[in-house]
Amino acid sequence: MKGEITINPFALLKRGIVDENPLFIQMVALCPAIAVTTQAINGLGLGLATTAVMAGSNLVISCIRKIVPTTARIPCFIVIIASFVTAVGFILEGFLPDLNNALGIFIPLITTNCVVLARAESYAFKSKPFSSLLDGIGMGLGFTVALVVLGIIREFLGMGEIFGFTVLPEFFPRTIIMILAPGGFFVMAAIIATINYLRMRNKSA
């Protein structure tokens, strides 16, 4: 296919995790990010589930891209992504029921996650299978890292815990707002502002 995208494998992974992080740089999928990161373990679970879906769907979409009509690509993307989401949902329900219950509706909603659909449209449908797989893994891991960072900060400030383990003594005041939606947006804004400041300083150096 003409115009196929090729890139260094390490650059692909780095792009997804650092350079074009879906949450901190592209600022997409904010709704599930704010909703599930009241605890770091929930962020890790949703991030890894999304990574598995992105890697699998990117690979399949890339493999069939030459036989799928351009006009029917979006329905095909959704069917493929939904199939992987269903498989991931069954695995979580069978082996990690507590995490599955905690994530709730946000597992099925991976099907319509703009990160997943965007990579299918902008990359997997134009690229070779191996690079599409790496793109899915890189973007998924970038999403996971962002969710875990958000979860750690919010859980630490809001409950004095990290991954469920108490790290602050009981007498230390908890900031309950941090595990509510406003606290999530505040932490997100602080992280994005810090990243932008560091990037601007590096450019001017």
Backbone as a ProteinNet text record, in pm:
[ID]
protein_1_A
[PRIMARY]
MKGEITINPFALLKRGIVDENPLFIQMVALCPAIAVTTQAINGLGLGLATTAVMAGSNLVISCIRKIVPTTARIPCFIVIIASFVTAVGFILEGFLPDLNNALGIFIPLITTNCVVLARAESYAFKSKPFSSLLDGIGMGLGFTVALVVLGIIREFLGMGEIFGFTVLPEFFPRTIIMILAPGGFFVMAAIIATINYLRMRNKSA
[TERTIARY]
85	0	87.6	54.4	134.1	116.5	223.7	215.9	224.4	268.8	279.2	379.5	345	429	527.7	653.5	755.5	838.8	883.5	957.5	1040.5	1145.8	1230.2	1148.5	1162.4	1082.5	1096.4	1218.5	1239.3	1176.7	1182.7	1121	969.1	912	768.4	726.1	800.5	767.7	786.1	897.3	925.7	820.8	776.5	676.8	547.6	505.6	381.3	391.1	506.4	521.6	556.8	641.4	693.9	648.8	691.5	675.6	529.7	444.6	304	214	249.5	170.6	22	-64	-205.8	-273.8	-233.8	-302.2	-235.6	-104.8	-34.9	3.1	18.2	55.7	-64.3	-132.2	-246.9	-374.9	-378.5	-493.2	-624.8	-622.1	-743.5	-775.4	-896.8	-944	-939.2	-974.5	-970.9	-1078.8	-1194.1	-1305.1	-1268.3	-1224	-1184.8	-1065	-975.8	-856.7	-894.4	-983.5	-1025	-1109.8	-1191.5	-1285.8	-1218.1	-1115.9	-1061	-935.2	-875.4	-745.8	-756.6	-867.4	-874.9	-778.9	-741.8	-640.6	-546.7	-420.3	-319.9	-345.1	-393.7	-414.6	-522.7	-622.5	-726.6	-670.5	-585.3	-521.4	-434	-359.9	-274.6	-358.9	-469.5	-555.6	-616.5	-673	-733.1	-627.2	-509.8	-403.4	-355.3	-334.2	-287.8	-396.3	-521.6	-631.3	-637.9	-623.1	-624.9	-505.3	-389.2	-269.9	-291.6	-349.2	-375.1	-470.5	-574.6	-671.5	-606.3	-527.6	-463.3	-363.8	-284	-184.5	-252.6	-353.9	-422.5	-500	-575.5	-657	-570	-463.1	-372.5	-314	-274.3	-214.1	-314.1	-434.2	-535.5	-575.9	-597.4	-637.5	-530.1	-404.5	-295.9	-291.6	-318.5	-313.1	-423.5	-538.5	-651.3	-674.6	-583.9	-608.4	-622.2	-559.3	-563	-691	-768.7	-892.4	-1018	-998.5	-1113	-1139.1	-1258.6	-1290.7	-1277.3	-1225.7	-1206.7	-1337.7	-1447.2	-1576.4	-1630.4	-1577.3	-1627	-1526.2	-1422.6	-1314.4	-1357.3	-1436.7	-1474.9	-1557.6	-1662.1	-1733.9	-1643.1	-1550.8	-1456.5	-1369.2	-1320.4	-1238.6	-1315.1	-1439.7	-1518.2	-1544.2	-1574.4	-1598.1	-1472	-1358.1	-1232.3	-1197.2	-1206.7	-1174.1	-1269	-1399.1	-1497	-1469.2	-1419.4	-1387	-1274.5	-1171.6	-1061.5	-1106.5	-1192.2	-1243.7	-1323.6	-1404.6	-1482.3	-1391.8	-1286.1	-1191.5	-1122.1	-1077.5	-1012.3	-1109.1	-1235	-1336.4	-1358.9	-1363.1	-1380.1	-1260.2	-1140.2	-1020.2	-1021	-1054	-1060.3	-1168.9	-1283.4	-1394	-1359	-1283.1	-1248.8	-1133.6	-1033.2	-911.5	-894	-951.7	-938.3	-1075.3	-1166.6	-1303.3	-1312.6	-1229.4	-1234.4	-1195.4	-1087.9	-1046	-1150.8	-1209.6	-1313.8	-1432.9	-1470.3	-1581.7	-1545.7	-1419.9	-1376.3	-1376.3	-1334.7	-1329.9	-1467.9	-1552.7	-1692.1	-1710.7	-1789.8	-1828.3	-1710.8	-1599	-1487.9	-1411.5	-1432.1	-1375	-1450	-1583.1	-1654.1	-1633.5	-1617	-1601.8	-1466.2	-1375	-1249.4	-1279.4	-1390.5	-1429.7	-1439.3	-1487.6	-1504.5	-1398.2	-1294.1	-1186.4	-1120.4	-1113.3	-1061.8	-915.5	-839.4	-699.7	-693.5	-775.3	-774.4	-819.4	-930.2	-982.1	-888.3	-825.6	-735.4	-614.3	-557.6	-439.7	-476.7	-595.5	-640.2	-653.4	-711.3	-735.4	-608	-528.6	-414.3	-288.1	-280.5	-155.4	-175.1	-253.9	-262.2	-314.4	-409.7	-468.8	-373.9	-259.6	-164.6	-26.9	-12.1	121.5	131.4	253	279.1	245.9	218.5	174	267.6	398.1	489.2	495.6	505.9	511.5	378.1	267.2	136.3	124	176.7	177.8	257.1	375.6	458.1	392.5	324.9	254.6	146.2	71.8	-31.8	25	136.1	199.9	252.8	319.5	376.9	271.7	165.6	58.6	-13.9	-32.7	-98.2	-16	114.7	200.8	207.7	207.3	203.6	77.8	-34.5	-161.4	-154.8	-94.5	-82.5	3.3	118.6	207.9	135.8	63.4	-8.5	-114.1	-189	-292	-231.9	-120.3	-56.6	-3	59.3	110.2	-4.5	-112.7	-230.1	-283.1	-292.8	-346.1	-260.2	-128.2	-38.6	-52.7	-52.1	-61.5	-194.9	-304.8	-436.3	-458.1	-414.1	-430.2	-345.7	-224.7	-135.4	-192.8	-235.6	-287.1	-425	-507.3	-644.4	-663.6	-580.7	-599.3	-472.6	-360.4	-235.3	-183.9	-224.2	-184.5	-124.7	-50.5	-1.3	-20	-96.8	-132.3	-192.3	-271.3	-340.9	-261.8	-134.5	-50.5	-40	-66.1	-61	82.9	105.8	241.5	246.5	131	126.1	63.7	116.2	56.4	-84.8	-163.3	-304.1	-326.5	-233.1	-254.3	-231	-169.9	-143.8	-275.1	-309.8	-440.1	-451.4	-567.6	-596.8	-673.5	-643.8	-713.3	-815.4	-933.8	-1034.6	-1072	-1063.1	-1100.7	-1015.1	-895.7	-806.4	-859.4	-946.8	-1003.3	-1141.7	-1177.8	-1299.2	-1261	-1360.1	-1333.1	-1257.3	-1293.7	-1218.2	-1069.7	-1040.1	-900.1	-826.7	-897.1	-835.6	-797.8	-886.8	-856.7	-743.8	-740.2	-634	-497.3	-489.4	-363.2	-322.8	-420.8	-392.8	-337.3	-401.3	-355.6	-214.9	-185	-52.2	54.5	24.2	120.9	143.4	35.4	48.4	122.9	93.8	163.9	313.1	348.1	489.2	559.2	493.5	551.9	573	472.7	485.8	596.4	609.6	715	853.1	868.9	997.2	1029.2	927.3	949.5	987.6	922.8	955.3	1096	1132.4	1265.4	1373.4	1345.6	1443	1459.8	1348.9	1356.7	1437.1	1422.2	1490.7	1635	1671.7	1809	1908.9
-120.8	0	124.4	219.8	340.8	423.9	490.6	578.1	507	379.3	306.4	374.4	378	442.4	341.4	374	290.6	377.6	318.6	394.9	299.8	351.8	271.7	216.4	84.7	24.5	96.3	132.5	201	340.6	405.2	536.5	526.4	416.5	394.5	384.4	303.7	285.6	416.5	484	609.6	715.4	716.6	814.9	797.4	673.7	649.2	676.6	644.8	659.5	801.5	868.3	999.1	1110.8	1103.8	1216.5	1252.2	1149.3	1173.4	1100.5	1107.7	1039.8	1074.7	973.5	1000.7	1093.3	1082.6	1159	1293.4	1292.9	1414	1506.1	1450.7	1532.7	1555.4	1447.8	1462.2	1500.2	1472.6	1505.6	1448.3	1317.8	1247	1140.7	1087.5	985.4	1034.7	1162.1	1219.2	1161.3	1126.8	1077.9	950.7	843.4	723.6	748.6	836.4	864.7	924.1	1020.9	1084.8	989	907.8	821.3	705.7	646.2	522.3	542.8	660.3	676.8	722.1	689.1	713.9	622.5	512.2	420.7	381.1	366.1	335.6	200.5	102.9	-31.2	-29.2	56.7	67.9	128.1	228.9	287.3	187.4	107.6	5	-98.2	-140.3	-239.9	-191.5	-70.2	-17.2	8.3	56	82.9	-42.7	-149.1	-274.4	-338	-326.2	-377.7	-302.9	-172	-90.4	-122.7	-146.6	-182.7	-312.8	-412.1	-540.6	-523.8	-443.7	-419.8	-345	-242.5	-164	-247.7	-327.2	-409.6	-511.1	-580.1	-681	-621.7	-516.9	-457.9	-391.1	-324.1	-264.6	-370.5	-482.7	-590.3	-646.1	-675.9	-734.1	-634.1	-509.4	-407.3	-388.7	-390.6	-377	-495.9	-615.1	-735.7	-738.4	-679.6	-686	-553.4	-458.3	-324.3	-321.5	-416.4	-413.5	-472.6	-542.6	-603.9	-535.6	-437.8	-366.3	-239.7	-223.4	-99.3	22.5	128.8	249.8	298.9	284	331.8	248.4	126.8	38.7	23.3	105.6	83.7	106.9	211.3	242.7	130.3	79.2	-35.4	-155.8	-179.4	-290.7	-268.2	-145.2	-112.7	-143.9	-99.4	-114.9	-261.8	-340.7	-484.3	-552.6	-520.7	-581.5	-539.5	-411.2	-360	-419.3	-425.1	-480.4	-627.2	-700.9	-842.3	-857.1	-773.6	-779.4	-730.8	-629.7	-581	-689.7	-762.7	-871.9	-979.4	-1014.7	-1115.6	-1069	-943.2	-888.4	-884.7	-849.1	-845.5	-981.8	-1085.9	-1222	-1264.3	-1228.2	-1263.9	-1195.7	-1067	-995.3	-1052.2	-1082.6	-1136.8	-1273	-1351.7	-1485.2	-1489.4	-1404.1	-1412.9	-1297.1	-1181	-1064.1	-999.7	-1070.2	-1018.5	-887.8	-871.2	-746.9	-627.2	-643.6	-535.3	-510.5	-617	-602.9	-525	-552.1	-480.3	-333.8	-309.5	-172.6	-88.3	-147.8	-74.2	-60.8	-159.3	-151.8	-124.7	-22.9	9	53.6	92.7	147.1	40.3	-86.3	-192.1	-200.9	-217.3	-215.4	-86.9	26.1	153.8	170.1	75	78.6	73.8	9.7	-0.3	136.7	234.5	368.2	466.1	414.1	500.5	568.1	700.2	774.3	743.1	701.4	663.6	541.1	440.9	316.4	340.3	409.5	436.3	525.1	623.1	713.6	640.5	549.6	476.3	379.6	322.2	233.8	312	430.7	513.1	576.5	636.2	716.2	633.6	515.4	440	297.7	215.9	74.1	53.1	135.9	119	162.7	223.5	271.5	207.6	115	66.8	-85.6	-132.6	-275.8	-335.4	-466.6	-529.8	-511.2	-531.8	-524.9	-384.7	-283.8	-147.3	-107	-159.3	-131	-193	-313.5	-378.7	-296.2	-251.4	-170.9	-37	20.6	146	126.5	16.7	-12	-32.9	-106.4	-130.2	-0.1	80.2	205.4	302.1	321.6	411.7	358.1	226.4	165.9	180.9	160.2	175.7	321.8	413.4	555.9	590.1	535.8	555.2	494.4	375.5	307.7	387.5	433.6	512.9	637	704.1	825.2	793.1	685.4	647.2	611.8	538.9	498.7	620.6	712.7	834.4	912.5	929.4	997.4	924.5	792.8	713.3	719.9	714.4	720.9	853.6	962.4	1095.1	1112.7	1075.8	1094.5	1002.7	878.7	784.7	826.4	874.4	917.7	1038.6	1139.3	1260.5	1240.6	1158.6	1142	1040.2	932.2	825.6	789.8	851.1	817.9	680.6	629.1	494.9	498.4	393.1	371.2	224.2	194	56.6	-18.1	53	-9.7	-22.7	13.8	5	143	148.5	275.2	324.3	447.1	504.4	630.6	681.6	798.2	757.2	804.5	773	826.6	767.4	802	948.9	1008.1	1146.6	1246.5	1200.5	1291	1318.5	1444.8	1476.7	1427.6	1372.8	1329.6	1440	1453.6	1553.1	1478	1460.3	1374.5	1420.6	1550.1	1600	1537.9	1490.1	1433.8	1303.2	1234	1111.8	1138	1265.8	1306.3	1366.8	1385.2	1435.3	1567.9	1666.8	1793.6	1774.4	1686.1	1659.2	1595.4	1507.9	1446.3	1548.2	1644	1748.3	1839.2	1863.7	1947.7	1880.5	1752	1679.3	1672.2	1644	1638.6	1771.5	1880.9	2012.5	2042.1	2004.5	2029.4	1951.1	1826.7	1743.5	1799.9	1833.3	1885.2	2017.9	2103.9	2231.9	2211.2	2115.6	2085.7	2033.4	1942.7	1886.9	1995.8	2080.9	2188.6	2286.5	2314.4	2404.2	2344.5	2215.9	2150.5	2143.2	2117.5	2111.6	2248.9	2353.4	2487.9	2528.6	2490.5	2524.6	2451.6	2324.5	2248.8	2308.2	2356.3	2415.8	2546.6	2621.7	2751.2	2738.7	2621.3	2602.8	2594.1
0	0	0	-86.6	-94.8	31.6	69.6	185.3	318.8	318.5	444	536.1	665.4	764.4	821.1	820.8	883	975.6	1085.3	1183.9	1268.1	1328.9	1416.5	1532.7	1564.7	1673.1	1806.5	1843.3	1970.5	1969.1	1853.6	1840.8	1854.4	1803.5	1815.4	1961.6	2037.1	2178.2	2255.4	2228.9	2298.5	2264.9	2139.4	2098.8	2178	2194.4	2266.1	2414.8	2472	2616.9	2655.8	2575.7	2614.9	2520.5	2395.3	2303.1	2273.3	2257.9	2224.9	2324.3	2450.4	2552.7	2535.8	2525.7	2497.3	2598	2723.5	2827.8	2854.4	2875.5	2917.1	2801.7	2680.8	2565	2473.4	2433.9	2344	2418	2547.3	2633.2	2580	2551.3	2511.1	2615.4	2610.3	2705.1	2849.6	2869.7	3004.2	3094.8	3039.1	3121.3	3196.9	3129.2	3205.6	3295	3253.6	3334.7	3469.1	3467.4	3592.6	3675.8	3610.1	3681.4	3754.6	3695.1	3753.4	3836.5	3833	3899.9	4044.5	4110.5	4254.5	4329.5	4265.9	4319	4206.2	4239.3	4137.6	4071.1	4149.3	4093.7	3986	4003.3	3901.7	3772.9	3787.5	3670.8	3597.6	3674.7	3613.7	3539.9	3601.5	3538.8	3409.1	3410.9	3288.7	3182.4	3223.5	3128	3057.2	3133.2	3072.7	2986.6	3029.4	2946.8	2814.4	2820.7	2698.9	2609.9	2671.5	2594.7	2519	2585.7	2520.3	2402.9	2421.9	2314.2	2198.1	2228.7	2122.9	2043.9	2113.4	2044.5	1952	2004.6	1924.1	1808.5	1834	1727.4	1620.8	1661.9	1563.5	1471.3	1530.5	1451.2	1350.1	1394.6	1305.9	1197.6	1236.3	1138.3	1031.8	1074.5	977.6	881.8	934.2	850.9	744.7	775.7	681.1	608.4	624.9	571.3	419.6	349.9	204.1	147.4	230.7	180.4	236.2	323.7	381.3	299.7	245.8	171.2	262.9	209.1	288.5	349	276	324.3	440.1	456.9	563.7	677	676.5	772.7	918.3	943.6	1080.9	1143.8	1077.4	1134.3	1158.2	1066.4	1084.6	1207.4	1223	1340.4	1468.9	1473.9	1596.3	1627	1524	1545.5	1598	1538.6	1581.8	1723.9	1751.6	1885	1989.1	1956.4	2049.4	2079.4	1980.9	2002.8	2104.8	2091	2188.2	2326.3	2329.7	2458.1	2528.4	2453.3	2511.6	2569.4	2495.1	2544.1	2671.3	2672.4	2792	2909	2882.2	2987.6	3049.2	2966.1	3017.6	3103.2	3059.2	3135.4	3272.2	3274.2	3401.3	3492	3433.4	3512.6	3572	3495.6	3542.2	3640.9	3621.1	3701.7	3800.3	3770.1	3857.6	3878.5	3942.2	3954.8	4033.4	4135.4	4214.1	4128.7	4050.5	3961.6	3854.7	3802.3	3701.1	3755.9	3880.9	3943.2	3968.1	4005	4031.4	3904.3	3794	3667.4	3603.8	3628.7	3586.2	3438.4	3408.4	3271.2	3186.2	3248.3	3170.4	3092.8	3124.8	3040.3	2906.8	2906.2	2776.3	2697.1	2768.8	2699.7	2631.2	2651.1	2575	2425.5	2390.8	2248.9	2183.2	2257.1	2200.4	2251	2313.9	2361.3	2241.6	2245.5	2130.2	2101.8	2202.9	2179.8	2089.3	2119.7	2043.8	1900.4	1884	1749.2	1668.3	1735.1	1664.3	1610	1688.3	1640.4	1528.3	1535.4	1427.7	1297.4	1305.7	1187	1133.9	1223.8	1179	1156.9	1218.1	1205	1151.3	1222.4	1185.8	1043.9	1000	867.2	755.8	793.3	693.3	706.8	799.8	833	830.4	835.1	835.8	972.8	977.7	1102.5	1221.1	1201.6	1315.5	1374.4	1288.3	1339.8	1401.4	1348	1406.5	1544.9	1559.9	1691.1	1791.4	1751	1840.5	1873	1774.6	1799.6	1904.6	1894.2	1992.9	2131.3	2138	2267.4	2325.8	2242.6	2291.3	2341.3	2262.3	2304.4	2426.7	2429.6	2545.2	2671.7	2660.7	2777.8	2822.2	2724	2759.4	2836.5	2792.6	2862.5	3002.8	3012.1	3141.4	3238	3190.8	3276.7	3329	3240.9	3281.7	3386.8	3367.1	3463.4	3598.6	3596	3721.8	3796.9	3724.2	3788.5	3852.7	3778.3	3833.4	3956.2	3945.5	4055	4179.8	4162.9	4278.3	4350.7	4276	4338.2	4409.6	4343.4	4402.6	4522.8	4511.1	4622.3	4742.6	4715.3	4823.1	4897.1	4820.6	4883.4	4944.3	4881.3	4927.2	5037.5	5035.8	5133.9	5210.4	5173.7	5240.2	5204.8	5088.5	5046.2	4906.1	4872.9	4736.5	4704.7	4601.6	4566.5	4685.3	4765	4876.1	5003.8	5000.5	5119.6	5185.4	5314.8	5387.5	5398.9	5356.8	5361.7	5446.6	5484.5	5572.9	5705.7	5817.8	5948	5958.2	6047.4	6059.4	6093.7	6171.3	6212.7	6099.1	5989.4	5877.2	5804.8	5782.5	5721.5	5577.1	5544.4	5408.1	5334.6	5206.8	5124.6	5039.8	5093.8	5031.5	4890.9	4865.6	4733	4623	4658	4556.6	4497.4	4569.6	4512.5	4451.6	4444.4	4374.4	4239.8	4153	4017.7	4016	4098.6	4095.9	4126.8	4222.5	4254.8	4138.5	4064.7	3947.5	3842.8	3816.7	3719.2	3768.1	3897.7	3953.1	3935.4	3967.6	3952.7	3805.6	3718.8	3575.6	3525.9	3565.7	3522.6	3571.5	3696	3751.4	3675.7	3642.5	3568.9	3428.9	3358.5	3222.6	3221.7	3319.5	3328	3351.2	3436.5	3463.6	3339	3268.1	3145.4	3041.2	3022.6	2924.3	2961.9	3090.5	3135.9	3106.6	3135.4	3110.9	2962.1	2879.8	2735.4	2678.8	2726.3	2680.8	2726.2	2846.8	2896.5	2816.9	2780.7	2701.6	2561.2	2503.5	2369.9	2370.2	2479.5	2487.1	2533.5	2584.7	2636.2	2521.6
[MASK]
+++++++++++++++++++++++++++++++++++++++++++++++++++++++++++++++++++++++++++++++++++++++++++++++++++++++++++++++++++++++++++++++++++++++++++++++++++++++++++++++++++++++++++++++++++++++++++++++++++++++++++++

